[in-house]
Short mmCIF file of C-alpha atoms in Angstrom, two decimals:
data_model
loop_
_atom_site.label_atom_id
_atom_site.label_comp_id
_atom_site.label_asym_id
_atom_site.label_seq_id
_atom_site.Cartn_x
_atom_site.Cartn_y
_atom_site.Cartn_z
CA UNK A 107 13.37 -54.25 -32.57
CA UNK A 108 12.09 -51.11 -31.21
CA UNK A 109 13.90 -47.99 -31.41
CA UNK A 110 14.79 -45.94 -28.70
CA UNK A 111 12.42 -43.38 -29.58
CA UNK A 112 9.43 -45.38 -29.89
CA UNK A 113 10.06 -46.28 -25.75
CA UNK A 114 9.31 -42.64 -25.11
CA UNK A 115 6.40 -40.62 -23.84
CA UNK A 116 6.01 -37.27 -25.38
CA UNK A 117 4.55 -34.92 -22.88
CA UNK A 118 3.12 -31.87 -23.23
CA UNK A 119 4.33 -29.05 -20.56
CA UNK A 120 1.95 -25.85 -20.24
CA UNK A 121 4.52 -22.19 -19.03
CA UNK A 122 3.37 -19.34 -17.13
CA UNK A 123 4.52 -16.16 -16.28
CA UNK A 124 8.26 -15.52 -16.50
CA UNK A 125 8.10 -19.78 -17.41
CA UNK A 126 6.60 -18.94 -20.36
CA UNK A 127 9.44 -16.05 -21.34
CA UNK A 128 12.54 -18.32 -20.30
CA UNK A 129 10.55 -21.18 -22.88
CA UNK A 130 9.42 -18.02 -25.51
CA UNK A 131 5.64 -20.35 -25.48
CA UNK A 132 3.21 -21.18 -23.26
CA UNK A 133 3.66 -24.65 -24.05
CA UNK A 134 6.23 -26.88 -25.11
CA UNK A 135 6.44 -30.56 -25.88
CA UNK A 136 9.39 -33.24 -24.75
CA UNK A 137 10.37 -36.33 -24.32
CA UNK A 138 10.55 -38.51 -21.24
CA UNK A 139 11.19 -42.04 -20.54
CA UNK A 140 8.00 -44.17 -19.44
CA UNK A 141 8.37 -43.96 -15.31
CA UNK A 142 10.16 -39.94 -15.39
CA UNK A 143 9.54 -38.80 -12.37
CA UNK A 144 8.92 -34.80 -11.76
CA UNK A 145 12.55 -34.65 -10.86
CA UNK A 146 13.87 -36.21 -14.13
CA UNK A 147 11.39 -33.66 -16.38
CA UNK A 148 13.18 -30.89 -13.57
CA UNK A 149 16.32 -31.94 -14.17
CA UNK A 150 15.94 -31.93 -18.33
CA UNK A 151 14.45 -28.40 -18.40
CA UNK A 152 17.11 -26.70 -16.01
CA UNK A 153 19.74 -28.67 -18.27
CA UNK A 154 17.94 -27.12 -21.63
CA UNK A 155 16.76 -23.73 -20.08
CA UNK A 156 19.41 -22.84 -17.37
CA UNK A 157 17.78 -19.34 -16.87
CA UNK A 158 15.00 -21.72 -14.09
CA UNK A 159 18.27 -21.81 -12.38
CA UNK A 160 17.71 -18.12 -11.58
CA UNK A 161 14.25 -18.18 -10.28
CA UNK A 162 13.54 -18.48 -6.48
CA UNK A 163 11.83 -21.83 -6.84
CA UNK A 164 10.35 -23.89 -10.23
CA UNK A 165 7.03 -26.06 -8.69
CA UNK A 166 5.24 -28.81 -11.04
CA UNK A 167 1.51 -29.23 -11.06
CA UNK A 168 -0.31 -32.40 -12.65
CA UNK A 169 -3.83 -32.22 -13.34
CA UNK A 170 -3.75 -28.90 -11.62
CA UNK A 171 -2.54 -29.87 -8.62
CA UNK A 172 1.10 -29.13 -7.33
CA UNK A 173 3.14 -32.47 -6.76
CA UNK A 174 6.55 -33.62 -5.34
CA UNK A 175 9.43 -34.73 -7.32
CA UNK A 176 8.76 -38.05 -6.55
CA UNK A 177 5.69 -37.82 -8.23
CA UNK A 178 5.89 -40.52 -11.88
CA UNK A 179 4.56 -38.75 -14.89
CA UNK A 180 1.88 -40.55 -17.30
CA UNK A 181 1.27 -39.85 -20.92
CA UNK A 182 -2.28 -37.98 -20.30
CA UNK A 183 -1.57 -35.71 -17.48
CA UNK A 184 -1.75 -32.24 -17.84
CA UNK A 185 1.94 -30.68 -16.65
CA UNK A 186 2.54 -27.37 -15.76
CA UNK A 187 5.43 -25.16 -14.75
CA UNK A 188 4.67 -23.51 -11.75
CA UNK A 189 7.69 -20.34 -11.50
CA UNK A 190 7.65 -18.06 -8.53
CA UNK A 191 3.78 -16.81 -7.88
CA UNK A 192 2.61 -13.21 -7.41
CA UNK A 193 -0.79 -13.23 -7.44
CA UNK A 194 -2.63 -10.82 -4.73
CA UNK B 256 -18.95 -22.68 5.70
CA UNK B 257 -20.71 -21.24 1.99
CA UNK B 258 -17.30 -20.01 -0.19
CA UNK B 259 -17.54 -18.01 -3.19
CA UNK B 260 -14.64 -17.87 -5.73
CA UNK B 261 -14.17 -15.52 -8.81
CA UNK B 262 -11.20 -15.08 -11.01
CA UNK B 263 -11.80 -13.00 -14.29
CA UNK B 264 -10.99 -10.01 -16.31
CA UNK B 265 -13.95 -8.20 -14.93
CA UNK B 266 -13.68 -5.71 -12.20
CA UNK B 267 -14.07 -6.76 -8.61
CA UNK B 268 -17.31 -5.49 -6.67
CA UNK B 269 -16.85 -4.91 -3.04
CA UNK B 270 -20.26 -4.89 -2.99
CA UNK B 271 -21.02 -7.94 -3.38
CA UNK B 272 -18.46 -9.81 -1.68
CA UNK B 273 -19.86 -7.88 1.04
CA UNK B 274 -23.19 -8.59 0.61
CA UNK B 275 -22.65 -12.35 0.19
CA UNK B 276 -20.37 -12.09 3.74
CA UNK B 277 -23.34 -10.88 6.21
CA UNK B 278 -24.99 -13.86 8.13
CA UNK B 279 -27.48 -13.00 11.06
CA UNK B 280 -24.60 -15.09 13.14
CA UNK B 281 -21.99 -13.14 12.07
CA UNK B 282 -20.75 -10.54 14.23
CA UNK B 283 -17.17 -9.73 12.71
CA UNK B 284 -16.58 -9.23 8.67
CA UNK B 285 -12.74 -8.27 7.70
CA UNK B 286 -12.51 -7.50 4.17
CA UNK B 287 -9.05 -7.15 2.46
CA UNK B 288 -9.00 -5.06 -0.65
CA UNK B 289 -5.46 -4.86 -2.66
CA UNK B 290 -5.08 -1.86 -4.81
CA UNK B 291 -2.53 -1.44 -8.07
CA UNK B 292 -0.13 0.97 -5.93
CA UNK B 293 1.60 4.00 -8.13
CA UNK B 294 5.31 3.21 -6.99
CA UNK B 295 7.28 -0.17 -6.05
CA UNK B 296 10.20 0.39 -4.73
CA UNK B 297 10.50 4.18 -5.96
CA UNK B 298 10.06 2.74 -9.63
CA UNK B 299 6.59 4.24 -11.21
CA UNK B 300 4.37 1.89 -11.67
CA UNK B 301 2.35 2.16 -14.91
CA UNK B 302 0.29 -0.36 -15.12
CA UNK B 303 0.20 -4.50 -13.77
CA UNK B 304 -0.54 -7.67 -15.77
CA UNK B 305 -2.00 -10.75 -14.19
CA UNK B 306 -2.00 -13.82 -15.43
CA UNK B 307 -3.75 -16.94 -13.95
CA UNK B 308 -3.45 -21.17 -14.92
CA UNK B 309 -7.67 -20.36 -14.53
CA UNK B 310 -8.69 -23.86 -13.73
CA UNK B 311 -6.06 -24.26 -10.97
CA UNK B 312 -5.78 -21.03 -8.98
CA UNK B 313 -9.56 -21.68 -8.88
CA UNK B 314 -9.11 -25.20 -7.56
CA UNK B 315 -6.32 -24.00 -5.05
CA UNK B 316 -9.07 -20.75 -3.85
CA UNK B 317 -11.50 -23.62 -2.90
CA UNK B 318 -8.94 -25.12 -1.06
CA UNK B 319 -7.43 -22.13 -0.16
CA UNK B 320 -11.05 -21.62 1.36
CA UNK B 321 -11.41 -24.90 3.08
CA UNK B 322 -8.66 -25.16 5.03
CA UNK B 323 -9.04 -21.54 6.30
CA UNK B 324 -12.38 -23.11 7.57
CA UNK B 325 -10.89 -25.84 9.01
CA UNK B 326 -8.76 -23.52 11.13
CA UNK B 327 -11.13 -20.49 12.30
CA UNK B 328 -14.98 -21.16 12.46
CA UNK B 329 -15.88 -19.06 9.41
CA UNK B 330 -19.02 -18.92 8.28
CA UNK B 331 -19.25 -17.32 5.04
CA UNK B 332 -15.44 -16.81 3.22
CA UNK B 333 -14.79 -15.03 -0.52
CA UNK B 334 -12.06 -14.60 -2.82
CA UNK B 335 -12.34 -12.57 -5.24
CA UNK B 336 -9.14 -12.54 -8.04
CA UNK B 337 -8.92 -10.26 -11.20
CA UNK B 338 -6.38 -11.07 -14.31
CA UNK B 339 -5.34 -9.22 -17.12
CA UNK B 340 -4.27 -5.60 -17.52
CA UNK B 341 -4.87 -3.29 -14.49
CA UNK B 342 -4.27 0.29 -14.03
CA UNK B 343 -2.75 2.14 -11.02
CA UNK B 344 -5.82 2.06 -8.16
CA UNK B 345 -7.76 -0.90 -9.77
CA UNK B 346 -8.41 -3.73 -7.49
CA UNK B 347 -6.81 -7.47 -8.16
CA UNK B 348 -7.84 -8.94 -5.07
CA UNK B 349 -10.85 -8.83 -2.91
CA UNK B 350 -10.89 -11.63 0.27
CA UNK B 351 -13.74 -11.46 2.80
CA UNK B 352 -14.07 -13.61 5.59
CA UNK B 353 -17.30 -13.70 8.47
CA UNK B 354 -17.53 -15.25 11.80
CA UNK B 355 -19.21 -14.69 15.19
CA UNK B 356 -16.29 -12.96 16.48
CA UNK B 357 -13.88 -10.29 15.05
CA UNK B 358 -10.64 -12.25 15.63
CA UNK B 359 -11.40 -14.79 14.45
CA UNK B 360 -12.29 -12.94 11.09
CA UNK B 361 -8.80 -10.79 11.14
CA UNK B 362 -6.59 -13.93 11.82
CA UNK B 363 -8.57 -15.80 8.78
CA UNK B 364 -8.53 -13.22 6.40
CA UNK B 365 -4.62 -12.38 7.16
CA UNK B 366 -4.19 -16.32 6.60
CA UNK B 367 -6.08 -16.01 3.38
CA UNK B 368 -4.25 -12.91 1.28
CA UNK B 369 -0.63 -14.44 2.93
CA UNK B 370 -1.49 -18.03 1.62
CA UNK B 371 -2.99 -16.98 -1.34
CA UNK B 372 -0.06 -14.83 -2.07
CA UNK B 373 2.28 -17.96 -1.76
CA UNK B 374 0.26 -20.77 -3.47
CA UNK B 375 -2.12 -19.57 -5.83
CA UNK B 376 -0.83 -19.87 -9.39
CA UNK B 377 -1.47 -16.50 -10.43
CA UNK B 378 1.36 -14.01 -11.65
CA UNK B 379 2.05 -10.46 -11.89
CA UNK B 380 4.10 -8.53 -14.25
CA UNK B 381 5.21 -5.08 -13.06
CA UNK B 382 5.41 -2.30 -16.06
CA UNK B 383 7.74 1.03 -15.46
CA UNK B 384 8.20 3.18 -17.94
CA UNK B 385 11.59 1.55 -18.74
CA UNK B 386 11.21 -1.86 -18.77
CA UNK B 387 8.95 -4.65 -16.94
CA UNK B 388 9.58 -7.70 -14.12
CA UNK B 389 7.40 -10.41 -12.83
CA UNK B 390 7.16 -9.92 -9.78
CA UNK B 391 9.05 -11.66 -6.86
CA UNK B 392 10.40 -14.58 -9.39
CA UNK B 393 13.99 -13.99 -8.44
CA UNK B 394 15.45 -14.16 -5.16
CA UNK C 250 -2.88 10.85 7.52
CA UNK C 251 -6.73 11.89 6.43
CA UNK C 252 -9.53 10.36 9.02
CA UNK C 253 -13.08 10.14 8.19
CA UNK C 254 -15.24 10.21 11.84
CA UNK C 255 -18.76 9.65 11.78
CA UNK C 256 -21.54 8.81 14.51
CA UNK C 257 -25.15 9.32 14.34
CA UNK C 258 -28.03 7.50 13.71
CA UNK C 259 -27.73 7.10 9.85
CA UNK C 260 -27.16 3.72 9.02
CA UNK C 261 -23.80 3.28 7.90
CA UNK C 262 -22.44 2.92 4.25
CA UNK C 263 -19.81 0.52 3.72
CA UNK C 264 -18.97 2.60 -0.52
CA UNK C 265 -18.17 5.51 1.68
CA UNK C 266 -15.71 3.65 3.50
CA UNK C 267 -13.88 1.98 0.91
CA UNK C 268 -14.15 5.40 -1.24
CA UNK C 269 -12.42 7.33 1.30
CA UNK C 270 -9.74 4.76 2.01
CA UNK C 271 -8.70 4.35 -1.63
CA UNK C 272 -5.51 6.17 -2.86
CA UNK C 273 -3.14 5.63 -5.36
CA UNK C 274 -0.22 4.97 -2.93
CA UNK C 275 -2.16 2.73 -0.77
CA UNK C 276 -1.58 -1.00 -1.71
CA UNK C 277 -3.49 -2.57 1.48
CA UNK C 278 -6.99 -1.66 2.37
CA UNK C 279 -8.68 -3.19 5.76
CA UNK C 280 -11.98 -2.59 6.35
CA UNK C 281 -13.78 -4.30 9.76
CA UNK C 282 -17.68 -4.01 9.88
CA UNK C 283 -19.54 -4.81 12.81
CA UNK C 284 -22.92 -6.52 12.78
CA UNK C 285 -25.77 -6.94 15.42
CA UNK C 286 -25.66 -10.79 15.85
CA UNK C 287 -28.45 -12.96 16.43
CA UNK C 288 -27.87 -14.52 20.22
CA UNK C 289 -25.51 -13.83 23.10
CA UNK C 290 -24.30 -16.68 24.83
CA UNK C 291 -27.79 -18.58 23.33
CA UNK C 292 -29.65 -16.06 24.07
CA UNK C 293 -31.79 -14.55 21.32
CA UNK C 294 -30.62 -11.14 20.64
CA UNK C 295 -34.32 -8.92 19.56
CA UNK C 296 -32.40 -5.82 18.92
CA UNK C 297 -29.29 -3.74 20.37
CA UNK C 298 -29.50 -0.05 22.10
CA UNK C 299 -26.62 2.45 21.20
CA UNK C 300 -26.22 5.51 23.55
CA UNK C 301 -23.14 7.62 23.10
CA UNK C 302 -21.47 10.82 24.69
CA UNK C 303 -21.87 12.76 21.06
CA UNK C 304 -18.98 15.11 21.70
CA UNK C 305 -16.75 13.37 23.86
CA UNK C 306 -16.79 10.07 21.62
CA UNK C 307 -15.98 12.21 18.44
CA UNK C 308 -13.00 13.50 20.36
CA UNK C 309 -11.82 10.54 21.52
CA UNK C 310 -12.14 8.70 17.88
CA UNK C 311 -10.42 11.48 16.09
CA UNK C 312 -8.12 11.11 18.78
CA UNK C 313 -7.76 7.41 18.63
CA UNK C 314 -7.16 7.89 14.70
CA UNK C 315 -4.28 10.06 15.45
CA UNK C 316 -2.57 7.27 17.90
CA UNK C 317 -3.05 5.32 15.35
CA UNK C 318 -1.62 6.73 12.83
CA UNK C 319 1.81 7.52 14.97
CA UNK C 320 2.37 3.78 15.25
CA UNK C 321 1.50 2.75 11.61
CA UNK C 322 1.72 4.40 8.79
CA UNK C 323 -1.71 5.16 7.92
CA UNK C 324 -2.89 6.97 4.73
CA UNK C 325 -6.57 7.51 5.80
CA UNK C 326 -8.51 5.88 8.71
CA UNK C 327 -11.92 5.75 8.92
CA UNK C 328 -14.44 5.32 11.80
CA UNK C 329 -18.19 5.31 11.28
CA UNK C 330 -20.27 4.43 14.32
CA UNK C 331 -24.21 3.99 14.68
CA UNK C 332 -26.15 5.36 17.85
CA UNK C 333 -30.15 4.52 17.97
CA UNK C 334 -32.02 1.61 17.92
CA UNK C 335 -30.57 -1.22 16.14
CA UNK C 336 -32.19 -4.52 14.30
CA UNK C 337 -30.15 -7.97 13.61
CA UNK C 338 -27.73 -7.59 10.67
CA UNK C 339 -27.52 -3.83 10.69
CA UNK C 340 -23.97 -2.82 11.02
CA UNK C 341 -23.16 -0.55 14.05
CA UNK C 342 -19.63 -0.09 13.19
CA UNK C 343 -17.52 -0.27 10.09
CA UNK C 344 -13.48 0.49 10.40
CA UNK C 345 -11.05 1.57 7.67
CA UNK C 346 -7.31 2.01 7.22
CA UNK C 347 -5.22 2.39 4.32
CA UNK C 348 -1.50 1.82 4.35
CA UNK C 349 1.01 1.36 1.66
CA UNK C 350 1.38 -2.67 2.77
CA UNK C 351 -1.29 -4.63 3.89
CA UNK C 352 0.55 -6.04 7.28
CA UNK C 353 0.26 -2.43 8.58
CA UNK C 354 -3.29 -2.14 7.27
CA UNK C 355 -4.12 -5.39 9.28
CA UNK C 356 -2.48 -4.46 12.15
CA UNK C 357 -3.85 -1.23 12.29
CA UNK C 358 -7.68 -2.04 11.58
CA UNK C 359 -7.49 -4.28 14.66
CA UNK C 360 -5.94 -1.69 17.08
CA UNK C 361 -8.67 0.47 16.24
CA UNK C 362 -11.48 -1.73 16.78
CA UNK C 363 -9.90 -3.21 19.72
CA UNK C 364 -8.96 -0.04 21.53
CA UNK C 365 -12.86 1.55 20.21
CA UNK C 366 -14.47 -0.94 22.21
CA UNK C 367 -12.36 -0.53 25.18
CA UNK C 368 -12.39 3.57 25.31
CA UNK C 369 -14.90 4.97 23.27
CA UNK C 370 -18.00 6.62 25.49
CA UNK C 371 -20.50 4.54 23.51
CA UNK C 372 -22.76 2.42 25.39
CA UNK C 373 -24.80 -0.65 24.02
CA UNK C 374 -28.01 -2.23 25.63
CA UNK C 375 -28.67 -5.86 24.55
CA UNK C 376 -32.89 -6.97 24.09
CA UNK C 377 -33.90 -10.01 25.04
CA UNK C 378 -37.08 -11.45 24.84
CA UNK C 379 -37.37 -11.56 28.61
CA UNK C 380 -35.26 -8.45 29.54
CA UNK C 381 -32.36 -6.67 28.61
CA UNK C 382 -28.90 -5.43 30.05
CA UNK C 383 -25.75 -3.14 29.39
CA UNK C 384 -23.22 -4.59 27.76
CA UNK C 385 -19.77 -5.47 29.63
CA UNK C 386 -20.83 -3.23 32.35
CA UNK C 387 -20.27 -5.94 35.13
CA UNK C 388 -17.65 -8.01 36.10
CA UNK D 14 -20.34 33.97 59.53
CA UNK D 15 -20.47 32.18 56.00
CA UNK D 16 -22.50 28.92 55.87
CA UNK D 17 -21.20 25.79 55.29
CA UNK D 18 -23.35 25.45 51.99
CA UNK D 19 -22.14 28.31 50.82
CA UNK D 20 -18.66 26.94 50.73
CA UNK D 21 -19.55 24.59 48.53
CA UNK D 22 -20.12 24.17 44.81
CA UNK D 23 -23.05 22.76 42.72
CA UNK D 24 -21.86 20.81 40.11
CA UNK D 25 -23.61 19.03 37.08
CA UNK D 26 -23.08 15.73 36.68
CA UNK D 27 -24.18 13.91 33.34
CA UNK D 28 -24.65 10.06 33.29
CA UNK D 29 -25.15 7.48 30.32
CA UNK D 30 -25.56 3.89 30.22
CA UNK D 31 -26.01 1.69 33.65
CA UNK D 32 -25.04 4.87 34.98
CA UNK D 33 -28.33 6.59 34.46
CA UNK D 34 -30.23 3.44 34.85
CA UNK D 35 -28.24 3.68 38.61
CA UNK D 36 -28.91 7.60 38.82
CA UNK D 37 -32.35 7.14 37.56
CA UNK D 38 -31.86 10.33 35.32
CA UNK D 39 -29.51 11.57 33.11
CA UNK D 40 -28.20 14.51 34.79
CA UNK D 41 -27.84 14.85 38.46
CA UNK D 42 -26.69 17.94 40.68
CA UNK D 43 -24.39 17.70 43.36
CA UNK D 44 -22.38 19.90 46.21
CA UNK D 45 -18.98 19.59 46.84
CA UNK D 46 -16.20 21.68 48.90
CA UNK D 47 -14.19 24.02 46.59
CA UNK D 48 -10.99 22.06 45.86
CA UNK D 49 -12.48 18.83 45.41
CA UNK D 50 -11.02 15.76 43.79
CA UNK D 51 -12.60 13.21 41.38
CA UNK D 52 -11.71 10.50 43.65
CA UNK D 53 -13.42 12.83 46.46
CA UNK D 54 -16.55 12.66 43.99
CA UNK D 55 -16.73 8.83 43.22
CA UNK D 56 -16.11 8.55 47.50
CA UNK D 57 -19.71 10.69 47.45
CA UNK D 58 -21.18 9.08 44.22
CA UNK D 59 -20.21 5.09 45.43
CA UNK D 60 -21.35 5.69 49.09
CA UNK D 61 -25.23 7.23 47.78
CA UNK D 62 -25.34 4.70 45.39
CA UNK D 63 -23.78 1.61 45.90
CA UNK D 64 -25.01 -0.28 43.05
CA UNK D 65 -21.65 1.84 41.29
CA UNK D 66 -19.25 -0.85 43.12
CA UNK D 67 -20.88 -3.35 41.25
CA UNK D 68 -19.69 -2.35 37.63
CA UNK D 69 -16.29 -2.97 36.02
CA UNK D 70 -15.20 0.09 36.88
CA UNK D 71 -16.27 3.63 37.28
CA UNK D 72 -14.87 6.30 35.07
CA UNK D 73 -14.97 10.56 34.99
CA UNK D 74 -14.87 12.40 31.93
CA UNK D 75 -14.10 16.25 32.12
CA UNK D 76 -15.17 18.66 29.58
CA UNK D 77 -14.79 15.53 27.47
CA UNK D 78 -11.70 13.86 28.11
CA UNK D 79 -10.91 11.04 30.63
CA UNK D 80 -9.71 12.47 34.04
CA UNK D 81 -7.47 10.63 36.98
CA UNK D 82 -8.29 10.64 40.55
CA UNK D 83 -6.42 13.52 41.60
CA UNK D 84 -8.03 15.88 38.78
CA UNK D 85 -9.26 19.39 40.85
CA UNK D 86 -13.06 19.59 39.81
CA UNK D 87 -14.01 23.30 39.02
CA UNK D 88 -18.03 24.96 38.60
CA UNK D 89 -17.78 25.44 35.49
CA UNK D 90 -16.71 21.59 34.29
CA UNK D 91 -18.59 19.28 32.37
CA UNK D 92 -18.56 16.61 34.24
CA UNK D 93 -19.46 12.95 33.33
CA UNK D 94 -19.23 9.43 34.85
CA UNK D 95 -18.47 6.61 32.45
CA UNK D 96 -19.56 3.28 33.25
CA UNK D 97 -17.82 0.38 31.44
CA UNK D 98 -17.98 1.52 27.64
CA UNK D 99 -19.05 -1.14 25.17
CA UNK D 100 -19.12 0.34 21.18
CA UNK D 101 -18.65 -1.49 18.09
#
């Protein structure tokens, strides 16, 4: 019998910018359930961190590329937190 | 349409973005040049702190780049992006843009510095002299 | 507001520009820059002619600088402008404004160059291989 | 008994562009009656050379600013017609 642990992905979430304060690193790892869509791994993080709650938007990118919420997370991509830009 | 993209700690050259803009075809360069302003919002400015995710804002420039293209006939289009620490009157953004005509040029350009100022994953962190804010992350 | 005229028959230097334009309160920079294109309406272009009234087109870009200036808020302006004989590529005109934000600076560097071309006494002769005219002078 | 001619002044008239290519010279004398207008001057100018009517439009500059119609022309003026300008 597996345990319920064993049925999960860990993933490995790069932070930027004020991302990177509200997490104090510039990466973090969790855990997600195999399928987690962008909105699930959203959903965690504002539960955990409430201070994304404060920003004026929190974007994902996988594989450096933005994606929707509807977009399913697999063990090898490479997910960022995308806070508020400023570049310019 | 040639583009060339640079993001790095070293200091932006007008120069050459210039240089790399003129095309016997092209009658109309617009060059946008942002400068590290002394004052925001009547707050002294010290000093500003980029910070990029490198291997995407450079991805999203060449697209950046691209779709500008798609929408004005450019012929020759740069952006050029410092990070790090810059200094009040340092430069963190050069964008160039060439065409046959001159409106053409201005309405790219203006599309370029507003998009890029949107979707480019690059971030800013204001220093005063009491205290420090990334810019435009709250509402 | 500081403005920076030139015209004369030196070819035109596009660090001057951006050197006068740069201050430390000045977080847009626009610079337009003219060059002498390679066909008109597919027409190969051998070289362009630039006559100007010297005094009265000094006049009238210092005062087009100050019109400017009273409906953005400009910290310097510049406007260089080339008379003479003039080959394919060489720049005739190169335009400057600094502002604190770079919609004004935009804004601005367009009036100028649109509002140059339509009221500055500078004439320009285009050479074809089989003849030449005045530019815009008919209908 | 005063002449006519003497009533009259000679002004200076500079020309650039199609202008002088129209003039054939780029500075041309003419007489008018004291008092005169600019629009009694381009009356004079269009009628002796007609090829004027075919540009854009036909403007006077006075001691080197643009002048209306109704602007009294005195000796002393510099006086210069501006074809359709085309800088930049």
């Amino acid at each position: 019998m597996k345990t319920q642990s064993a049925e999960k992905l860990a993933i490995r979430i790069l932070a930027f910018g004020i991302a990177k304060d509200i997490l104090e690193d510039n990466v973090i790892w969790m855990e997600i359930k195999p399928g987690s869509k962008v909105s699930d791994l959203k959903e965690v993080l504002l539960e955990e961190f409430p201070d994304f709650e404060k920003l004026r938007y929190v974007r994902f990118a996988i594989n450096e590329s933005y994606v929707d919420d509807d977009h399913v997370i697999s063990q090898d991509d490479e997910i960022a937190i995308i806070p508020p830009v400023s570049g310019g | 349409m040639e583009c060339q993209i640079y993001l790095s700690e070293q200091p932006l050259d007008g120069n050459e973005v210039f240089r790399f803009l003129q095309t016997p075809a092209s009658g109309g360069m617009v060059v946008f040049t942002g400068t590290v302003r002394d004052h925001f919002e009547n707050k002294k400015v010290i000093r500003l702190e980029f910070e990029a995710y490198q291997a995407m804002a450079v991805k999203e420039m060449e697209r950046l780049a691209a779709i500008c293209a798609e929408k004005w006939p450019c012929h020759r289009i740069a952006i050029h992006h410092r990070t790090g620490v810059l200094q009040v009157g340092e430069i963190p953004v050069i964008i160039g843009v060439s065409c046959t005509h001159r409106r053409e040029a201005f309405a790219a350009c203006q599309f370029l510095i507003d998009t890029l100022k949107e979707s480019i994953p690059i971030w800013k962190k204001e220093v005063f002299q009491d205290g420090s804010h990334w810019v435009s992350a709250h509402p």
